[in-house]
Amino acid sequence: PKRQSRPLPDFLRTPAEGIRVEDEDGTITLYSKSVRQLMTHLSTTIANGERELFLEYLLAERTKDEFIERGLDPGMAFDELTNRQRDLGRLFYFMPMGEYTPGVYYQSIGRNVFRVRLPNQTHEGLYWIGLDVVFEDYNYRLRWFLPNG
């Protein structure tokens, strides 16, 4: 007998329209129900220069708060990733399926905080070797990237 797959709970389900939904008035909503979807959004918003979408939907509240506590604009996170677009692309190249990439370490490192990291042998020449994400407001958001070394 074929195994019955259990339906996902609503809060983990992506809308039928996809992970990037544009309303009639032009408002865009991003859904990141997996780290892989978050990675897609990070790449797209940076390539498109969509700073507001990045800040509204992709950067973790905790990370924004840390910028503000230091007297810095959280938008600097977007600028940094824009400047490091090539490094971001190289990291994502080695984990094309996000947390589902074979060999990638995916672990809980706190309450609703997860780390996705490349295996040790793939680090050579990479600026980042993984990323920490937070599950908040029913979506994955970027905490920040793991430096190499």
Short mmCIF file of N, CA and C in Angstrom, two decimals:
data_model
loop_
_atom_site.label_atom_id
_atom_site.label_comp_id
_atom_site.label_asym_id
_atom_site.label_seq_id
_atom_site.Cartn_x
_atom_site.Cartn_y
_atom_site.Cartn_z
N PRO A 1 0.83 -1.20 0.00
CA PRO A 1 0.00 0.00 0.00
C PRO A 1 0.88 1.26 0.00
N LYS A 2 0.42 2.25 -0.74
CA LYS A 2 1.16 3.52 -0.84
C LYS A 2 1.01 4.29 0.47
N ARG A 3 2.15 4.83 0.94
CA ARG A 3 2.10 5.59 2.19
C ARG A 3 1.35 6.89 1.99
N GLN A 4 0.46 7.17 2.90
CA GLN A 4 -0.31 8.41 2.84
C GLN A 4 0.59 9.55 3.30
N SER A 5 0.78 10.58 2.47
CA SER A 5 1.59 11.71 2.93
C SER A 5 0.67 12.66 3.67
N ARG A 6 1.14 13.09 4.83
CA ARG A 6 0.33 13.99 5.64
C ARG A 6 0.39 15.40 5.06
N PRO A 7 -0.75 16.07 4.99
CA PRO A 7 -0.71 17.44 4.49
C PRO A 7 0.04 18.35 5.46
N LEU A 8 0.68 19.36 4.92
CA LEU A 8 1.39 20.32 5.77
C LEU A 8 0.40 21.16 6.56
N PRO A 9 0.76 21.55 7.79
CA PRO A 9 -0.11 22.48 8.50
C PRO A 9 -0.16 23.80 7.72
N ASP A 10 -1.26 24.52 7.85
CA ASP A 10 -1.46 25.75 7.07
C ASP A 10 -0.29 26.72 7.17
N PHE A 11 0.28 26.88 8.38
CA PHE A 11 1.34 27.87 8.53
C PHE A 11 2.64 27.48 7.82
N LEU A 12 2.75 26.24 7.38
CA LEU A 12 3.92 25.81 6.61
C LEU A 12 3.62 25.70 5.12
N ARG A 13 2.40 25.98 4.75
CA ARG A 13 1.99 25.82 3.36
C ARG A 13 2.22 27.12 2.58
N THR A 14 2.79 26.98 1.40
CA THR A 14 3.01 28.11 0.51
C THR A 14 1.71 28.38 -0.25
N PRO A 15 1.35 29.66 -0.44
CA PRO A 15 0.12 29.94 -1.21
C PRO A 15 0.20 29.33 -2.62
N ALA A 16 -0.96 29.03 -3.17
CA ALA A 16 -1.02 28.44 -4.51
C ALA A 16 -0.33 29.32 -5.55
N GLU A 17 -0.33 30.64 -5.32
CA GLU A 17 0.30 31.57 -6.27
C GLU A 17 1.82 31.48 -6.26
N GLY A 18 2.38 30.85 -5.24
CA GLY A 18 3.83 30.70 -5.18
C GLY A 18 4.43 31.41 -3.98
N ILE A 19 5.76 31.51 -3.95
CA ILE A 19 6.44 32.08 -2.79
C ILE A 19 6.59 33.60 -2.89
N ARG A 20 6.30 34.14 -4.07
CA ARG A 20 6.32 35.60 -4.27
C ARG A 20 4.99 35.98 -4.91
N VAL A 21 4.15 36.66 -4.13
CA VAL A 21 2.80 36.96 -4.58
C VAL A 21 2.65 38.47 -4.74
N GLU A 22 2.22 38.88 -5.93
CA GLU A 22 1.98 40.31 -6.18
C GLU A 22 0.47 40.54 -6.25
N ASP A 23 -0.01 41.44 -5.38
CA ASP A 23 -1.44 41.77 -5.37
C ASP A 23 -1.76 42.72 -6.52
N GLU A 24 -3.05 42.94 -6.73
CA GLU A 24 -3.50 43.82 -7.81
C GLU A 24 -2.94 45.23 -7.68
N ASP A 25 -2.77 45.68 -6.44
CA ASP A 25 -2.24 47.05 -6.23
C ASP A 25 -0.72 47.11 -6.32
N GLY A 26 -0.08 45.97 -6.67
CA GLY A 26 1.37 45.97 -6.83
C GLY A 26 2.13 45.59 -5.57
N THR A 27 1.42 45.38 -4.47
CA THR A 27 2.07 44.98 -3.22
C THR A 27 2.61 43.56 -3.35
N ILE A 28 3.88 43.38 -2.99
CA ILE A 28 4.51 42.07 -3.09
C ILE A 28 4.64 41.48 -1.68
N THR A 29 4.27 40.22 -1.54
CA THR A 29 4.44 39.48 -0.29
C THR A 29 5.34 38.29 -0.57
N LEU A 30 6.34 38.10 0.29
CA LEU A 30 7.27 36.98 0.15
C LEU A 30 6.98 35.92 1.21
N TYR A 31 6.98 34.66 0.79
CA TYR A 31 6.78 33.54 1.70
C TYR A 31 8.03 32.67 1.69
N SER A 32 8.56 32.39 2.87
CA SER A 32 9.76 31.55 3.01
C SER A 32 9.44 30.43 3.99
N LYS A 33 8.85 29.38 3.48
CA LYS A 33 8.46 28.25 4.34
C LYS A 33 9.59 27.24 4.48
N SER A 34 10.71 27.49 3.80
CA SER A 34 11.90 26.65 3.95
C SER A 34 13.12 27.55 3.78
N VAL A 35 14.27 27.07 4.19
CA VAL A 35 15.51 27.84 4.01
C VAL A 35 15.78 27.99 2.51
N ARG A 36 15.47 26.96 1.77
CA ARG A 36 15.66 27.01 0.32
C ARG A 36 14.88 28.18 -0.31
N GLN A 37 13.62 28.35 0.12
CA GLN A 37 12.81 29.46 -0.38
C GLN A 37 13.39 30.80 0.07
N LEU A 38 13.88 30.87 1.31
CA LEU A 38 14.53 32.09 1.79
C LEU A 38 15.73 32.43 0.92
N MET A 39 16.54 31.44 0.58
CA MET A 39 17.72 31.65 -0.28
C MET A 39 17.30 32.21 -1.64
N THR A 40 16.22 31.68 -2.19
CA THR A 40 15.70 32.17 -3.47
C THR A 40 15.36 33.66 -3.35
N HIS A 41 14.65 34.01 -2.28
CA HIS A 41 14.26 35.41 -2.08
C HIS A 41 15.47 36.31 -1.86
N LEU A 42 16.45 35.83 -1.11
CA LEU A 42 17.65 36.64 -0.87
C LEU A 42 18.32 36.96 -2.20
N SER A 43 18.50 35.94 -3.04
CA SER A 43 19.13 36.14 -4.34
C SER A 43 18.34 37.12 -5.21
N THR A 44 17.02 36.94 -5.24
CA THR A 44 16.16 37.75 -6.10
C THR A 44 16.10 39.21 -5.64
N THR A 45 15.87 39.43 -4.34
CA THR A 45 15.74 40.81 -3.86
C THR A 45 17.05 41.58 -4.05
N ILE A 46 18.17 40.90 -3.86
CA ILE A 46 19.46 41.56 -4.03
C ILE A 46 19.69 41.86 -5.51
N ALA A 47 19.41 40.90 -6.37
CA ALA A 47 19.58 41.11 -7.82
C ALA A 47 18.68 42.25 -8.32
N ASN A 48 17.48 42.36 -7.73
CA ASN A 48 16.52 43.37 -8.17
C ASN A 48 16.64 44.70 -7.42
N GLY A 49 17.54 44.77 -6.44
CA GLY A 49 17.67 45.99 -5.64
C GLY A 49 16.44 46.28 -4.78
N GLU A 50 15.77 45.22 -4.29
CA GLU A 50 14.54 45.37 -3.53
C GLU A 50 14.81 45.43 -2.02
N ARG A 51 15.40 46.53 -1.61
CA ARG A 51 15.81 46.72 -0.22
C ARG A 51 14.64 46.64 0.76
N GLU A 52 13.52 47.27 0.43
CA GLU A 52 12.37 47.29 1.34
C GLU A 52 11.81 45.89 1.55
N LEU A 53 11.69 45.12 0.46
CA LEU A 53 11.20 43.74 0.59
C LEU A 53 12.15 42.92 1.45
N PHE A 54 13.45 43.09 1.23
CA PHE A 54 14.46 42.39 2.01
C PHE A 54 14.27 42.68 3.50
N LEU A 55 14.13 43.95 3.84
CA LEU A 55 14.00 44.34 5.24
C LEU A 55 12.66 43.89 5.84
N GLU A 56 11.60 43.98 5.05
CA GLU A 56 10.29 43.63 5.57
C GLU A 56 10.10 42.13 5.77
N TYR A 57 10.60 41.34 4.80
CA TYR A 57 10.29 39.91 4.82
C TYR A 57 11.45 38.96 5.07
N LEU A 58 12.70 39.40 4.89
CA LEU A 58 13.79 38.43 4.89
C LEU A 58 14.77 38.56 6.04
N LEU A 59 14.94 39.75 6.59
CA LEU A 59 15.91 39.92 7.67
C LEU A 59 15.23 39.72 9.02
N ALA A 60 15.82 38.88 9.85
CA ALA A 60 15.25 38.55 11.16
C ALA A 60 15.14 39.81 12.03
N GLU A 61 14.08 39.86 12.83
CA GLU A 61 13.88 41.00 13.74
C GLU A 61 15.08 41.18 14.67
N ARG A 62 15.61 40.08 15.17
CA ARG A 62 16.75 40.13 16.09
C ARG A 62 17.96 40.79 15.42
N THR A 63 18.15 40.48 14.15
CA THR A 63 19.28 41.05 13.41
C THR A 63 19.04 42.55 13.20
N LYS A 64 17.82 42.93 12.83
CA LYS A 64 17.50 44.35 12.68
C LYS A 64 17.74 45.09 14.00
N ASP A 65 17.28 44.48 15.11
CA ASP A 65 17.45 45.10 16.43
C ASP A 65 18.92 45.32 16.75
N GLU A 66 19.77 44.37 16.39
CA GLU A 66 21.21 44.51 16.67
C GLU A 66 21.80 45.68 15.90
N PHE A 67 21.39 45.87 14.67
CA PHE A 67 21.86 47.03 13.91
C PHE A 67 21.45 48.32 14.61
N ILE A 68 20.17 48.39 14.99
CA ILE A 68 19.63 49.59 15.63
C ILE A 68 20.34 49.87 16.95
N GLU A 69 20.58 48.81 17.76
CA GLU A 69 21.28 48.96 19.04
C GLU A 69 22.67 49.56 18.85
N ARG A 70 23.30 49.27 17.72
CA ARG A 70 24.63 49.81 17.44
C ARG A 70 24.57 51.16 16.74
N GLY A 71 23.35 51.70 16.60
CA GLY A 71 23.18 52.99 15.95
C GLY A 71 23.33 52.91 14.44
N LEU A 72 23.08 51.73 13.87
CA LEU A 72 23.25 51.53 12.43
C LEU A 72 21.90 51.26 11.77
N ASP A 73 21.82 51.56 10.50
CA ASP A 73 20.63 51.30 9.70
C ASP A 73 20.61 49.82 9.30
N PRO A 74 19.53 49.09 9.63
CA PRO A 74 19.45 47.69 9.22
C PRO A 74 19.60 47.51 7.70
N GLY A 75 19.31 48.55 6.93
CA GLY A 75 19.49 48.49 5.49
C GLY A 75 20.92 48.23 5.09
N MET A 76 21.86 48.46 6.02
CA MET A 76 23.26 48.16 5.75
C MET A 76 23.47 46.67 5.49
N ALA A 77 22.61 45.84 6.06
CA ALA A 77 22.68 44.39 5.81
C ALA A 77 22.44 44.12 4.32
N PHE A 78 21.46 44.82 3.76
CA PHE A 78 21.16 44.67 2.33
C PHE A 78 22.35 45.16 1.50
N ASP A 79 22.92 46.30 1.90
CA ASP A 79 24.06 46.85 1.16
C ASP A 79 25.24 45.89 1.18
N GLU A 80 25.49 45.28 2.35
CA GLU A 80 26.59 44.33 2.49
C GLU A 80 26.39 43.13 1.55
N LEU A 81 25.17 42.62 1.52
CA LEU A 81 24.89 41.47 0.66
C LEU A 81 24.95 41.86 -0.82
N THR A 82 24.56 43.08 -1.12
CA THR A 82 24.65 43.56 -2.51
C THR A 82 26.13 43.62 -2.91
N ASN A 83 26.96 44.14 -2.01
CA ASN A 83 28.41 44.21 -2.29
C ASN A 83 29.04 42.83 -2.35
N ARG A 84 28.46 41.87 -1.65
CA ARG A 84 29.01 40.52 -1.60
C ARG A 84 28.15 39.54 -2.39
N GLN A 85 27.49 40.03 -3.40
CA GLN A 85 26.58 39.21 -4.20
C GLN A 85 27.29 37.97 -4.76
N ARG A 86 28.53 38.15 -5.16
CA ARG A 86 29.28 37.02 -5.71
C ARG A 86 29.55 35.96 -4.63
N ASP A 87 29.90 36.41 -3.42
CA ASP A 87 30.13 35.47 -2.30
C ASP A 87 28.84 34.73 -1.95
N LEU A 88 27.74 35.46 -1.98
CA LEU A 88 26.44 34.86 -1.70
C LEU A 88 26.13 33.79 -2.75
N GLY A 89 26.35 34.13 -4.00
CA GLY A 89 26.11 33.18 -5.09
C GLY A 89 26.97 31.94 -4.98
N ARG A 90 28.22 32.12 -4.56
CA ARG A 90 29.12 30.97 -4.42
C ARG A 90 28.66 30.06 -3.29
N LEU A 91 28.25 30.64 -2.17
CA LEU A 91 27.74 29.83 -1.06
C LEU A 91 26.51 29.04 -1.52
N PHE A 92 25.56 29.73 -2.16
CA PHE A 92 24.32 29.08 -2.58
C PHE A 92 24.58 28.04 -3.67
N TYR A 93 25.63 28.23 -4.45
CA TYR A 93 26.01 27.25 -5.47
C TYR A 93 26.30 25.89 -4.83
N PHE A 94 26.93 25.92 -3.64
CA PHE A 94 27.31 24.68 -2.96
C PHE A 94 26.17 24.10 -2.12
N MET A 95 25.09 24.85 -1.95
CA MET A 95 23.93 24.30 -1.24
C MET A 95 22.66 24.65 -2.03
N PRO A 96 22.58 24.16 -3.28
CA PRO A 96 21.50 24.58 -4.18
C PRO A 96 20.10 24.26 -3.68
N MET A 97 19.98 23.25 -2.83
CA MET A 97 18.66 22.88 -2.32
C MET A 97 18.50 23.29 -0.86
N GLY A 98 19.30 24.26 -0.42
CA GLY A 98 19.18 24.73 0.95
C GLY A 98 19.42 23.61 1.93
N GLU A 99 18.52 23.50 2.91
CA GLU A 99 18.65 22.48 3.96
C GLU A 99 18.46 21.07 3.42
N TYR A 100 17.96 20.93 2.18
CA TYR A 100 17.75 19.62 1.58
C TYR A 100 18.95 19.15 0.75
N THR A 101 19.99 19.97 0.65
CA THR A 101 21.19 19.60 -0.10
C THR A 101 21.90 18.45 0.61
N PRO A 102 22.18 17.35 -0.08
CA PRO A 102 22.90 16.24 0.56
C PRO A 102 24.24 16.71 1.15
N GLY A 103 24.52 16.26 2.37
CA GLY A 103 25.79 16.58 3.01
C GLY A 103 25.81 17.87 3.81
N VAL A 104 24.79 18.70 3.64
CA VAL A 104 24.73 19.97 4.37
C VAL A 104 24.25 19.69 5.79
N TYR A 105 24.88 20.35 6.75
CA TYR A 105 24.46 20.22 8.15
C TYR A 105 23.30 21.18 8.41
N TYR A 106 22.24 20.65 9.01
CA TYR A 106 21.08 21.47 9.37
C TYR A 106 20.77 21.15 10.82
N GLN A 107 20.93 22.15 11.69
CA GLN A 107 20.74 21.86 13.11
C GLN A 107 20.06 23.02 13.82
N SER A 108 19.36 22.67 14.88
CA SER A 108 18.73 23.67 15.73
C SER A 108 19.81 24.23 16.65
N ILE A 109 19.92 25.56 16.74
CA ILE A 109 20.94 26.16 17.63
C ILE A 109 20.29 27.08 18.65
N GLY A 110 18.98 26.98 18.76
CA GLY A 110 18.24 27.80 19.73
C GLY A 110 16.77 27.68 19.44
N ARG A 111 15.97 28.41 20.20
CA ARG A 111 14.53 28.34 19.99
C ARG A 111 14.18 28.98 18.64
N ASN A 112 13.70 28.17 17.72
CA ASN A 112 13.34 28.62 16.36
C ASN A 112 14.51 29.20 15.58
N VAL A 113 15.74 28.83 15.98
CA VAL A 113 16.94 29.29 15.27
C VAL A 113 17.66 28.06 14.73
N PHE A 114 18.04 28.12 13.45
CA PHE A 114 18.65 26.97 12.80
C PHE A 114 19.90 27.39 12.04
N ARG A 115 20.83 26.45 11.93
CA ARG A 115 22.07 26.68 11.19
C ARG A 115 22.13 25.71 10.02
N VAL A 116 22.42 26.25 8.84
CA VAL A 116 22.62 25.44 7.63
C VAL A 116 24.06 25.69 7.22
N ARG A 117 24.88 24.63 7.23
CA ARG A 117 26.32 24.80 7.03
C ARG A 117 26.85 23.75 6.08
N LEU A 118 27.81 24.18 5.27
CA LEU A 118 28.45 23.26 4.33
C LEU A 118 29.34 22.28 5.08
N PRO A 119 29.55 21.09 4.52
CA PRO A 119 30.52 20.17 5.11
C PRO A 119 31.93 20.77 5.00
N ASN A 120 32.81 20.37 5.91
CA ASN A 120 34.14 20.98 6.01
C ASN A 120 34.95 21.01 4.72
N GLN A 121 34.84 19.98 3.90
CA GLN A 121 35.72 19.90 2.73
C GLN A 121 35.36 20.87 1.60
N THR A 122 34.25 21.57 1.67
CA THR A 122 33.86 22.45 0.56
C THR A 122 34.14 23.93 0.83
N HIS A 123 34.91 24.24 1.88
CA HIS A 123 35.08 25.64 2.28
C HIS A 123 36.09 26.44 1.49
N GLU A 124 36.98 25.78 0.80
CA GLU A 124 38.11 26.49 0.22
C GLU A 124 37.69 27.67 -0.66
N GLY A 125 38.21 28.84 -0.35
CA GLY A 125 37.96 30.02 -1.16
C GLY A 125 36.60 30.66 -0.93
N LEU A 126 35.79 30.12 -0.04
CA LEU A 126 34.48 30.71 0.22
C LEU A 126 34.57 31.75 1.33
N TYR A 127 33.84 32.84 1.19
CA TYR A 127 33.78 33.88 2.22
C TYR A 127 32.85 33.44 3.34
N TRP A 128 31.71 32.84 2.97
CA TRP A 128 30.74 32.31 3.93
C TRP A 128 30.60 30.81 3.74
N ILE A 129 30.33 30.10 4.85
CA ILE A 129 30.19 28.64 4.79
C ILE A 129 28.80 28.16 5.22
N GLY A 130 27.92 29.10 5.48
CA GLY A 130 26.58 28.72 5.88
C GLY A 130 25.80 29.94 6.33
N LEU A 131 24.61 29.68 6.87
CA LEU A 131 23.80 30.77 7.37
C LEU A 131 22.95 30.31 8.54
N ASP A 132 22.65 31.27 9.41
CA ASP A 132 21.73 31.04 10.51
C ASP A 132 20.41 31.68 10.14
N VAL A 133 19.33 30.99 10.44
CA VAL A 133 18.00 31.47 10.11
C VAL A 133 17.11 31.36 11.34
N VAL A 134 16.06 32.17 11.35
CA VAL A 134 15.09 32.18 12.43
C VAL A 134 13.72 31.90 11.82
N PHE A 135 12.93 31.08 12.50
CA PHE A 135 11.56 30.88 12.05
C PHE A 135 10.70 31.83 12.87
N GLU A 136 10.24 32.92 12.24
CA GLU A 136 9.41 33.90 12.94
C GLU A 136 8.28 34.34 12.03
N ASP A 137 7.15 34.66 12.61
CA ASP A 137 5.96 35.02 11.83
C ASP A 137 5.67 33.99 10.74
N TYR A 138 5.88 32.71 11.07
CA TYR A 138 5.57 31.59 10.18
C TYR A 138 6.41 31.56 8.90
N ASN A 139 7.56 32.22 8.91
CA ASN A 139 8.47 32.21 7.77
C ASN A 139 9.90 32.15 8.27
N TYR A 140 10.78 31.61 7.43
CA TYR A 140 12.21 31.65 7.75
C TYR A 140 12.75 33.02 7.37
N ARG A 141 13.61 33.55 8.25
CA ARG A 141 14.25 34.84 8.01
C ARG A 141 15.74 34.71 8.30
N LEU A 142 16.50 35.56 7.65
CA LEU A 142 17.96 35.51 7.79
C LEU A 142 18.41 36.10 9.12
N ARG A 143 19.14 35.30 9.89
CA ARG A 143 19.82 35.83 11.08
C ARG A 143 21.12 36.46 10.59
N TRP A 144 22.01 35.66 10.01
CA TRP A 144 23.17 36.14 9.28
C TRP A 144 24.00 34.97 8.77
N PHE A 145 25.11 35.28 8.10
CA PHE A 145 25.95 34.27 7.48
C PHE A 145 27.12 33.87 8.36
N LEU A 146 27.62 32.66 8.16
CA LEU A 146 28.75 32.14 8.93
C LEU A 146 30.03 32.41 8.16
N PRO A 147 30.96 33.18 8.74
CA PRO A 147 32.21 33.45 8.05
C PRO A 147 33.07 32.19 7.97
N ASN A 148 33.91 32.11 6.96
CA ASN A 148 34.82 30.98 6.80
C ASN A 148 36.06 31.24 7.64
N GLY A 149 36.35 30.33 8.57
CA GLY A 149 37.57 30.43 9.36
C GLY A 149 37.47 31.11 10.64
#
